[in-house]
Coordinates of C-alpha atoms in Angstrom, one line a residue:
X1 CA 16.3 -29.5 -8.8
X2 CA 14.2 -28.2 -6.0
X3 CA 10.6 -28.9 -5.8
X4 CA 7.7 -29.0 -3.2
X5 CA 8.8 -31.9 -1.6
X6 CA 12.9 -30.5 -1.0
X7 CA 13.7 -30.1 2.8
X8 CA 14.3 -26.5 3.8
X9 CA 16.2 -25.1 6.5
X10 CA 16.4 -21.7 8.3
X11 CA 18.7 -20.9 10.6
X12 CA 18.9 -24.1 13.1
X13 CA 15.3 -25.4 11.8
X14 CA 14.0 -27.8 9.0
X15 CA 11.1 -28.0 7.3
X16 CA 10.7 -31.7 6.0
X17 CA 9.0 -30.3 2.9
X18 CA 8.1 -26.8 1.0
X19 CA 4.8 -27.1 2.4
X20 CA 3.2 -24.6 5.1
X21 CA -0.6 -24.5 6.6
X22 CA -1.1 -20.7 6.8
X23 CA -2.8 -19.6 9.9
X24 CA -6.5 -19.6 9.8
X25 CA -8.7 -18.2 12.9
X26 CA -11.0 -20.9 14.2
X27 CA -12.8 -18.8 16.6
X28 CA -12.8 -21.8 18.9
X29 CA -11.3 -21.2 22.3
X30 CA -13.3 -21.5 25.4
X31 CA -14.8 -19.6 28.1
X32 CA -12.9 -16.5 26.7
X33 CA -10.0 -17.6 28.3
X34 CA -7.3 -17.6 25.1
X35 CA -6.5 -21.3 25.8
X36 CA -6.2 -23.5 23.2
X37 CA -8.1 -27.0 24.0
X38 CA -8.9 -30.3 22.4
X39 CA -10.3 -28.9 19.2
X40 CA -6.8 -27.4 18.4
X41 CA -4.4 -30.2 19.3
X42 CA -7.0 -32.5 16.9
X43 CA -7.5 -30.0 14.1
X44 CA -3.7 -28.9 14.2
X45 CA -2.4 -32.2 14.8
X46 CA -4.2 -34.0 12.0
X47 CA -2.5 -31.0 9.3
X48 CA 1.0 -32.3 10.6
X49 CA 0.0 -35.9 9.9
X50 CA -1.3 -34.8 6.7
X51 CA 2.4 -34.2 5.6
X52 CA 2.3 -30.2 6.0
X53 CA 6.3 -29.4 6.9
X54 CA 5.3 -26.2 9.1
X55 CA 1.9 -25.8 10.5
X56 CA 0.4 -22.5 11.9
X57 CA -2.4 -22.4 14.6
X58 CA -4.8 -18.8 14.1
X59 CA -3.0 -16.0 14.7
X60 CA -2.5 -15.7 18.3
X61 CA -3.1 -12.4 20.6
X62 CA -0.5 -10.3 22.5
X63 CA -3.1 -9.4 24.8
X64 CA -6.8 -10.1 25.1
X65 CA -7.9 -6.6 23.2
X66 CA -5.5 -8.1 20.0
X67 CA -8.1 -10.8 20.0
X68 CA -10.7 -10.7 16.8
X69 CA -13.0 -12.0 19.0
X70 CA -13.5 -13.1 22.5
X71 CA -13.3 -16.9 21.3
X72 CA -9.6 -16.6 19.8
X73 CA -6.3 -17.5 20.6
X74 CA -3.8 -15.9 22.9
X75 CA -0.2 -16.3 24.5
X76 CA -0.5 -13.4 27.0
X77 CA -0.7 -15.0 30.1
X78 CA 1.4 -18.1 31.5
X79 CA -1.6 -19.6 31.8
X80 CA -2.0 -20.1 28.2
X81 CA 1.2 -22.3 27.6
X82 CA 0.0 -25.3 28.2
X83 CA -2.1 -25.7 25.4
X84 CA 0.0 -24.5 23.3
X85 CA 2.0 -26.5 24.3
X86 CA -0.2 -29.3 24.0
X87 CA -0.3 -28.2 20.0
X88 CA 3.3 -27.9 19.8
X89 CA 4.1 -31.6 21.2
X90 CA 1.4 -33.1 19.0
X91 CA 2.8 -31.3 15.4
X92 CA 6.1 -32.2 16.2
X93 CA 5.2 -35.7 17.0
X94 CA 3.5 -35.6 13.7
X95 CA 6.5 -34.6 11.8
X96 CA 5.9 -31.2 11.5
X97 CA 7.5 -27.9 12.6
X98 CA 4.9 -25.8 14.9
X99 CA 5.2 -22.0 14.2
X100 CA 3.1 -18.9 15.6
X101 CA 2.0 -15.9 14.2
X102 CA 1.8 -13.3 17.0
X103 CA -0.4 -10.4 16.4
X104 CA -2.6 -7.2 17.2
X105 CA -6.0 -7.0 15.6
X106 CA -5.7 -3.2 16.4
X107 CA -9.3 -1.5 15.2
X108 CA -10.3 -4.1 13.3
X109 CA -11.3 -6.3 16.9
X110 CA -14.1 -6.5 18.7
X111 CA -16.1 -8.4 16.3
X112 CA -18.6 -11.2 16.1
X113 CA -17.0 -14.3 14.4
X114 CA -17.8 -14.8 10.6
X115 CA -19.7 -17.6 10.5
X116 CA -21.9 -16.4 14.3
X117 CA -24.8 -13.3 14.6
X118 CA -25.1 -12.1 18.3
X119 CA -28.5 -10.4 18.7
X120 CA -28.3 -7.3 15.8
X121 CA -25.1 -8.0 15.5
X122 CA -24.2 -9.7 12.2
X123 CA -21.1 -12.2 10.9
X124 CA -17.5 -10.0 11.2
X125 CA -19.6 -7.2 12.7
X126 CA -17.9 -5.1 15.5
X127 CA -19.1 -4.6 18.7
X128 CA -19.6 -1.6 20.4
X129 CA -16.6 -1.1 23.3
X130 CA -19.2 -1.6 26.1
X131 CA -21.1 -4.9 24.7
X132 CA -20.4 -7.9 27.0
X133 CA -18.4 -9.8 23.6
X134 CA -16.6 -6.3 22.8
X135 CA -13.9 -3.6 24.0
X136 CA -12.6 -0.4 23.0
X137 CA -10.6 -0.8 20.0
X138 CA -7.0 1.0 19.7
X139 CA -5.0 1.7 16.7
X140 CA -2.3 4.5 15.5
X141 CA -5.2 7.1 15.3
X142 CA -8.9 7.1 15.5
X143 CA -10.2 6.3 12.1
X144 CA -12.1 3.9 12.0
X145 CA -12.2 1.2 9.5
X146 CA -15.6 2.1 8.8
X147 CA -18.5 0.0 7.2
X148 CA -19.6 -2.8 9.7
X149 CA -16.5 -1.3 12.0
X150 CA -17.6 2.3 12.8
X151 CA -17.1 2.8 16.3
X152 CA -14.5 5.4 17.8
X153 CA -10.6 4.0 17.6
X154 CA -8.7 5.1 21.0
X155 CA -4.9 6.7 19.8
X156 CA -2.0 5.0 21.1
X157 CA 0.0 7.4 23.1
X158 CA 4.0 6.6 23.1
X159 CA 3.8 4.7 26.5
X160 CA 1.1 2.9 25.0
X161 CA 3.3 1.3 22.1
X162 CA 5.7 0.6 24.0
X163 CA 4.2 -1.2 25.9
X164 CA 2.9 -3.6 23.2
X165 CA 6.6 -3.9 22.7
X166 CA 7.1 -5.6 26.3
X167 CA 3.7 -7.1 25.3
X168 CA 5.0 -8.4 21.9
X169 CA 8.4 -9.8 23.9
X170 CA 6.6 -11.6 26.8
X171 CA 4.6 -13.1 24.5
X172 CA 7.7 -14.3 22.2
X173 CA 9.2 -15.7 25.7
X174 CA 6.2 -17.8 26.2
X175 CA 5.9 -18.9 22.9
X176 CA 9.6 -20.3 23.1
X177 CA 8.8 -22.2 26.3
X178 CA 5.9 -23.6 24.7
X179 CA 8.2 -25.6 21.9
X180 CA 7.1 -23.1 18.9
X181 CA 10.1 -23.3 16.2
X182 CA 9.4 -20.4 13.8
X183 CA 7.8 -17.0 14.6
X184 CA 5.8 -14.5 12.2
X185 CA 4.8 -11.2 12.7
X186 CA 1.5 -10.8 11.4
X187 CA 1.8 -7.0 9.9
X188 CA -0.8 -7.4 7.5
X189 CA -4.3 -7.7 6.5
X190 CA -5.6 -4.6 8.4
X191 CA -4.7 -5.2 11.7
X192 CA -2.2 -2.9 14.4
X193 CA 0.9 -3.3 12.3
X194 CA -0.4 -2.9 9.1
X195 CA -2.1 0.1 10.8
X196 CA 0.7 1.9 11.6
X197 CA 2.3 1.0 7.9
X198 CA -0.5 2.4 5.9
X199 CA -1.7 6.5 5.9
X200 CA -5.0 5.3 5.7
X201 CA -5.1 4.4 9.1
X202 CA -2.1 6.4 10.3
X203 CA -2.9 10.2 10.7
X204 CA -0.1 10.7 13.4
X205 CA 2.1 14.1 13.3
X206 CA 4.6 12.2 15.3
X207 CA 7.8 9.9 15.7
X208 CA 5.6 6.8 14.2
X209 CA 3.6 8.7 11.4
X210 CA 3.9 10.5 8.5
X211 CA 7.0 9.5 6.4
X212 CA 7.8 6.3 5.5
X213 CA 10.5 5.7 7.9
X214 CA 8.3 6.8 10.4
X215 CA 5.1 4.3 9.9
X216 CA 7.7 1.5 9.9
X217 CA 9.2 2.6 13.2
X218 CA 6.2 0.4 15.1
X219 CA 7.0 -2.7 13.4
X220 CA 10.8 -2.8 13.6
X221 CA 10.6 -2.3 16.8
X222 CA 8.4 -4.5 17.8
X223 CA 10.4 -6.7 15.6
X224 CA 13.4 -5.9 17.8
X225 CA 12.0 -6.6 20.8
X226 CA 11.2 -10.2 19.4
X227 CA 14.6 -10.6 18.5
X228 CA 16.2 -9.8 21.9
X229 CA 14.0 -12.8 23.3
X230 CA 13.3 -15.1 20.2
X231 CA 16.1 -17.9 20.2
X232 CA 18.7 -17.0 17.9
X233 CA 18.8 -20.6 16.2
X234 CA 14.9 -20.3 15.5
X235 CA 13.3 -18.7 12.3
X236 CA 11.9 -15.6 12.8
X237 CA 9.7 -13.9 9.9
X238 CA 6.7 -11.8 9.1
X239 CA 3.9 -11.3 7.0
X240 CA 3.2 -7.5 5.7
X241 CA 0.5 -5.9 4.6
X242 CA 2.4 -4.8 1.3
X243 CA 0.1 -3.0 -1.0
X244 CA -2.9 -1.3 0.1
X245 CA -4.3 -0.6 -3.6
X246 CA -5.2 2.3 -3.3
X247 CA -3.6 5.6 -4.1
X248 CA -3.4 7.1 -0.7
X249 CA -2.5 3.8 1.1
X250 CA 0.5 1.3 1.0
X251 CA 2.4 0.9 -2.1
X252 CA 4.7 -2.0 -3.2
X253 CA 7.7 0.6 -3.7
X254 CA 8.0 1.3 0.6
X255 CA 7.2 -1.8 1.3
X256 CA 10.2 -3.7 -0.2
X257 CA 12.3 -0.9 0.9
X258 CA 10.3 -1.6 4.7
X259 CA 11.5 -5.4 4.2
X260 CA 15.5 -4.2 3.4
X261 CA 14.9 -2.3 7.0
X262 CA 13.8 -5.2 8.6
X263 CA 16.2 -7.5 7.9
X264 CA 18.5 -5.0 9.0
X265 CA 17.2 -5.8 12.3
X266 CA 17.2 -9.5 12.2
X267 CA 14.2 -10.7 10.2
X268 CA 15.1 -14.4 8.3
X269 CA 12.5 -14.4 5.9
X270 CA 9.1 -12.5 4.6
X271 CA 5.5 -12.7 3.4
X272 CA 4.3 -10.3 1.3
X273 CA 0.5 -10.4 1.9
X274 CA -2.6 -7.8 1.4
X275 CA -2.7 -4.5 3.5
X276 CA -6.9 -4.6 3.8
X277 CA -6.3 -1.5 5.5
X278 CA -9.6 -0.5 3.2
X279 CA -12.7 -2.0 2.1
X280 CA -13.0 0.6 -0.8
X281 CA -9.6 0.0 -2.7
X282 CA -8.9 2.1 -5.8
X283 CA -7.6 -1.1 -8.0
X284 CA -9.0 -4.2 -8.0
X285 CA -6.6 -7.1 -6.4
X286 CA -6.2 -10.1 -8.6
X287 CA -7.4 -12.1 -5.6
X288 CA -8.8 -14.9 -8.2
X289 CA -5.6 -15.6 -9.9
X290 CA -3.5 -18.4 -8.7
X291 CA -0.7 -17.1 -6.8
X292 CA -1.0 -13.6 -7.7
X293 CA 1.4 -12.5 -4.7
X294 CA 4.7 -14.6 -6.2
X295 CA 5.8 -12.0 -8.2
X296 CA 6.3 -9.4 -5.5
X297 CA 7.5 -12.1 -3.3
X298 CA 10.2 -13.1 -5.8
X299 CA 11.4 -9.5 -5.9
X300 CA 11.9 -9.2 -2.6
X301 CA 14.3 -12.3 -2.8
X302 CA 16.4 -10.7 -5.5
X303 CA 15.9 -7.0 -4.2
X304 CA 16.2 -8.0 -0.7
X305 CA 18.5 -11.3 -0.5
X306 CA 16.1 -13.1 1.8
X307 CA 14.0 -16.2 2.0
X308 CA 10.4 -15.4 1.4
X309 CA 7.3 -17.4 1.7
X310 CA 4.0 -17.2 -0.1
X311 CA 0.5 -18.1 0.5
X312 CA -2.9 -16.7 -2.0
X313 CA -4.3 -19.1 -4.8
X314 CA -1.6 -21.9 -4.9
X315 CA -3.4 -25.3 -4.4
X316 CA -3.2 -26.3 -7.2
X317 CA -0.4 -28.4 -6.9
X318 CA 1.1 -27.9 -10.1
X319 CA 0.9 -24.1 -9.4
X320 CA 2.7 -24.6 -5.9
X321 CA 5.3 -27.0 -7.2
X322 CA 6.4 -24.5 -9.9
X323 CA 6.7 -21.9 -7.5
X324 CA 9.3 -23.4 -6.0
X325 CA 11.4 -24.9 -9.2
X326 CA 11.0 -21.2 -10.5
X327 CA 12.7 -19.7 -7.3
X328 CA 9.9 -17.6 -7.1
X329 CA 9.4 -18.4 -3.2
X330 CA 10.7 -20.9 -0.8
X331 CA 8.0 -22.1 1.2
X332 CA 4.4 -22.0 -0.1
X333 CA 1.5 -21.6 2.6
X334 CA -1.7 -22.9 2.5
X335 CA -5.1 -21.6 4.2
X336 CA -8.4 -23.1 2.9
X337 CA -6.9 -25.7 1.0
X338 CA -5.2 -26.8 4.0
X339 CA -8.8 -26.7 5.8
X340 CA -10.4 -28.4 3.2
X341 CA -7.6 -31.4 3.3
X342 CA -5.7 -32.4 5.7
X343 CA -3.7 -34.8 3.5
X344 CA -2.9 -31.8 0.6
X345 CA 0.9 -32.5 0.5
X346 CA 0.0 -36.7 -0.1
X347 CA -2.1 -35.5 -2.4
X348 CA -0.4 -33.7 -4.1
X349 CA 2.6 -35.9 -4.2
X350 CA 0.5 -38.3 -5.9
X351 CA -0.8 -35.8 -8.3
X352 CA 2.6 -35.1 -9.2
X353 CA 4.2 -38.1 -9.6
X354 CA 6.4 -38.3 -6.6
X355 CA 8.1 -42.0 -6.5
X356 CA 7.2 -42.0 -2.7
X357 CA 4.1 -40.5 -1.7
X358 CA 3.5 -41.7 1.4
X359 CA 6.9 -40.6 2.4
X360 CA 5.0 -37.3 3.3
X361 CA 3.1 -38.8 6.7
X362 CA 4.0 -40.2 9.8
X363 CA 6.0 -43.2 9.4
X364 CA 3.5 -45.4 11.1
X365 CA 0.7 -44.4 8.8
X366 CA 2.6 -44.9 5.9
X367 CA 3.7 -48.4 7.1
X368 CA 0.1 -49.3 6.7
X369 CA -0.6 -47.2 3.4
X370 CA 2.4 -49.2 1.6
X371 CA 2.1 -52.6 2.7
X372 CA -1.0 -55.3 2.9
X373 CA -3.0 -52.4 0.3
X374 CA -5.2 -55.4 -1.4
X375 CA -6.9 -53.7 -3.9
X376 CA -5.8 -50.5 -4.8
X377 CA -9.1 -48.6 -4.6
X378 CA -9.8 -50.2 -1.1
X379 CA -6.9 -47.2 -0.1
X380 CA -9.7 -44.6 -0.3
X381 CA -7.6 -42.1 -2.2
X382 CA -8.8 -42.1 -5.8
X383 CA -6.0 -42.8 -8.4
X384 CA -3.3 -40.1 -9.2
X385 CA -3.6 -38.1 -11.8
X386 CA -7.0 -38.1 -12.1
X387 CA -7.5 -34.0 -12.0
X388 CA -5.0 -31.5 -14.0
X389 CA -5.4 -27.8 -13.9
X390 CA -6.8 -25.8 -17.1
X391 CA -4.3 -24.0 -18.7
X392 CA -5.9 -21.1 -17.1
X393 CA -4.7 -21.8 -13.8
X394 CA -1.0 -21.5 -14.3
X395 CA -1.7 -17.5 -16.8
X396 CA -0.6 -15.7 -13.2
X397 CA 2.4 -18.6 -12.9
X398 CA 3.8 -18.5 -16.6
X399 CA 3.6 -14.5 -16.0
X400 CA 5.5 -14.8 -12.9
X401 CA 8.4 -16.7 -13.8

């Protein structure tokens, strides 16, 4: 049977486990330059080591008004490769498989990190485009998101797009010569593509608004420009923003029928994720229930006949393990459990009884971890099986399946 702990391959890649670190903005780059540094190779490194089978720095910029701040990530100068290639060398040496998410914030950059205050300027705050930390946002149309994020959105024109397309290729070209294995495109959680998916942010009267086909025209073809450039025997997926609850935004319906176009054009497996094109949505998302996105990402395996992976709510590692038993998804991701320990998948191993545990690190850590243990507690890991869920935690899972 498979479980958490099966290899998985797609296309010409393998995962050593079922086990993903989703990516997770750290807001730590340097000097505004978009490099990654020390801080990512240790913090990115020490996930791989941790047993996690595919491992996912923040989402990294196509160009430096994509960032969500000045101090993220971003692959759009040549420049930039060697630290992420720097991350790339120390995950695989680790065990792991090093993937990228490329993205766009679109209107929702400009801001002031989460945890940071600027002057007036408070946590996930945007700036105004002519503050020092800030720039003039761009998105489908000019809404803007509104709330903390009220400044004026400029309106891609057609030129424009296309040439975040080239931007979206070159930075696919130097992700590949930087060793990255798997590619996502994040089209999700508010940001350009999930901007030009959802009528809330998309008002356009032209080829890439209005009808469905049409608000899907951005992404696939900035998905096809990927795909000219992205190595054929590498893994290249996306995450969408596939439900917007609300009445005038996204709905699940186009967005599995978005997926069936997409891999059409060459996409080998999805995440369905959150559309946050709104911070006033109609219907409450069950954001507290574990994995409340597997049952829309199991449909789009049946519906669609491709891999999907899933991240929201599933670390608890009984949750996650049934997941993948169920056929419900194929890889599960994790974000803040995967911050909050480094050593999840040997944790959770233990928890569920693997014979092998240790099997999920580096094989000279686990020399040490199987061999001359003296007393048992002396490991530091407290005994397995020491924490079970409440049956509450698997209501979203038995519903699921």
């Amino acid at each position: 049977m498979t479980d958490l702990f099966t290899p998985f391959t797609l296309k010409g890649v393998t995962l050593r486990n079922r086990i993903g670190m989703s990516p997770m903005t750290q807001h730590a780059c340097e000097d505004r330059s978009g490099k990654m540094n020390d801080y990512h190779v240790m913090y990115l490194g020490a996930r791989a080591a941790g047993g996690f089978g595919l491992v996912f720095p923040e989402q990294v910029a196509i160009v430096p008004e994509g960032r969500t701040t000045v101090d993220c990530a971003g692959i759009w100068d040549d420049d930039q490769v060697e630290g992420h290639a720097r991350v790339t060398a120390i995950i695989k040496r680790q065990g792991g498989v090093a993937g990228i998410q490329l993205g766009h914030t679109g209107r929702k950059g400009s801001e002031v990190a989460a945890h940071d205050r600027v002057g007036e300027y408070g946590p996930g705050a945007q700036f105004p485009p002519d503050h020092d930390r800030g720039w003039q946002t761009v998105g489908p149309s000019n809404v803007p998101y509104g709330g903390d994020h009220p400044f004026d959105v400029h309106a891609l024109t057609v030129d424009e797009i296309r040439g975040l397309h080239r931007s979206y290729a070159d930075a696919a070209r130097r992700a590949a010569d930087a060793g990255y294995e798997w590619l996502e495109m994040h089209f999700a959680h508010g940001y350009l593509g999930a901007e030009f998916f959802s009528p809330l942010a998309n008002h356009r009267d032209d080829e890439y608004g209005g009808s469905l086909e049409n608000r899907a025209r951005f992404l696939l073809e900035a998905l096809d420009a990927v795909r000219e450039v992205w190595p054929e025997r590498l893994p290249l997926t996306m995450r969408l923003g596939s439900d917007d609850f609300h009445s005038q935004g996204v709905q699940f319906e186009e967005s599995v029928q978005a997926v069936a176009w997409m891999a059409e054009h060459g996409l080998d497996a999805a995440d369905m994720s959150l559309g946050f094109n709104t911070d006033d949505m109609e219907t409450k998302p069950p954001m507290n229930d574990p994995g409340f996105m597997l049952e829309r990402s199991a449909r789009v395996k049946r519906e669609v006949g491709i891999p999907t992976v899933c991240s929201w709510n599933l670390g608890v590692p009984q949750n996650a393990n049934r997941a993948i038993e169920a056929g419900l998804t194929d890889v599960v991701l994790l974000g803040r459990p995967a911050l909050s320990n480094p050593h999840w998948p040997l944790w959770a191993a233990r928890e569920l009884g693997h014979e092998a545990p240790f099997s999920m690190l580096p094989d000279d850590w686990r020399h040490w971890l199987e061999n001359f243990r003296g007393h048992a507690a002396s490991i530091g890991l407290p005994p397995a099986g020491v924490w079970a869920p409440e049956p509450e935690d698997e209501i979203a899972m038995l519903r699921s399946a």
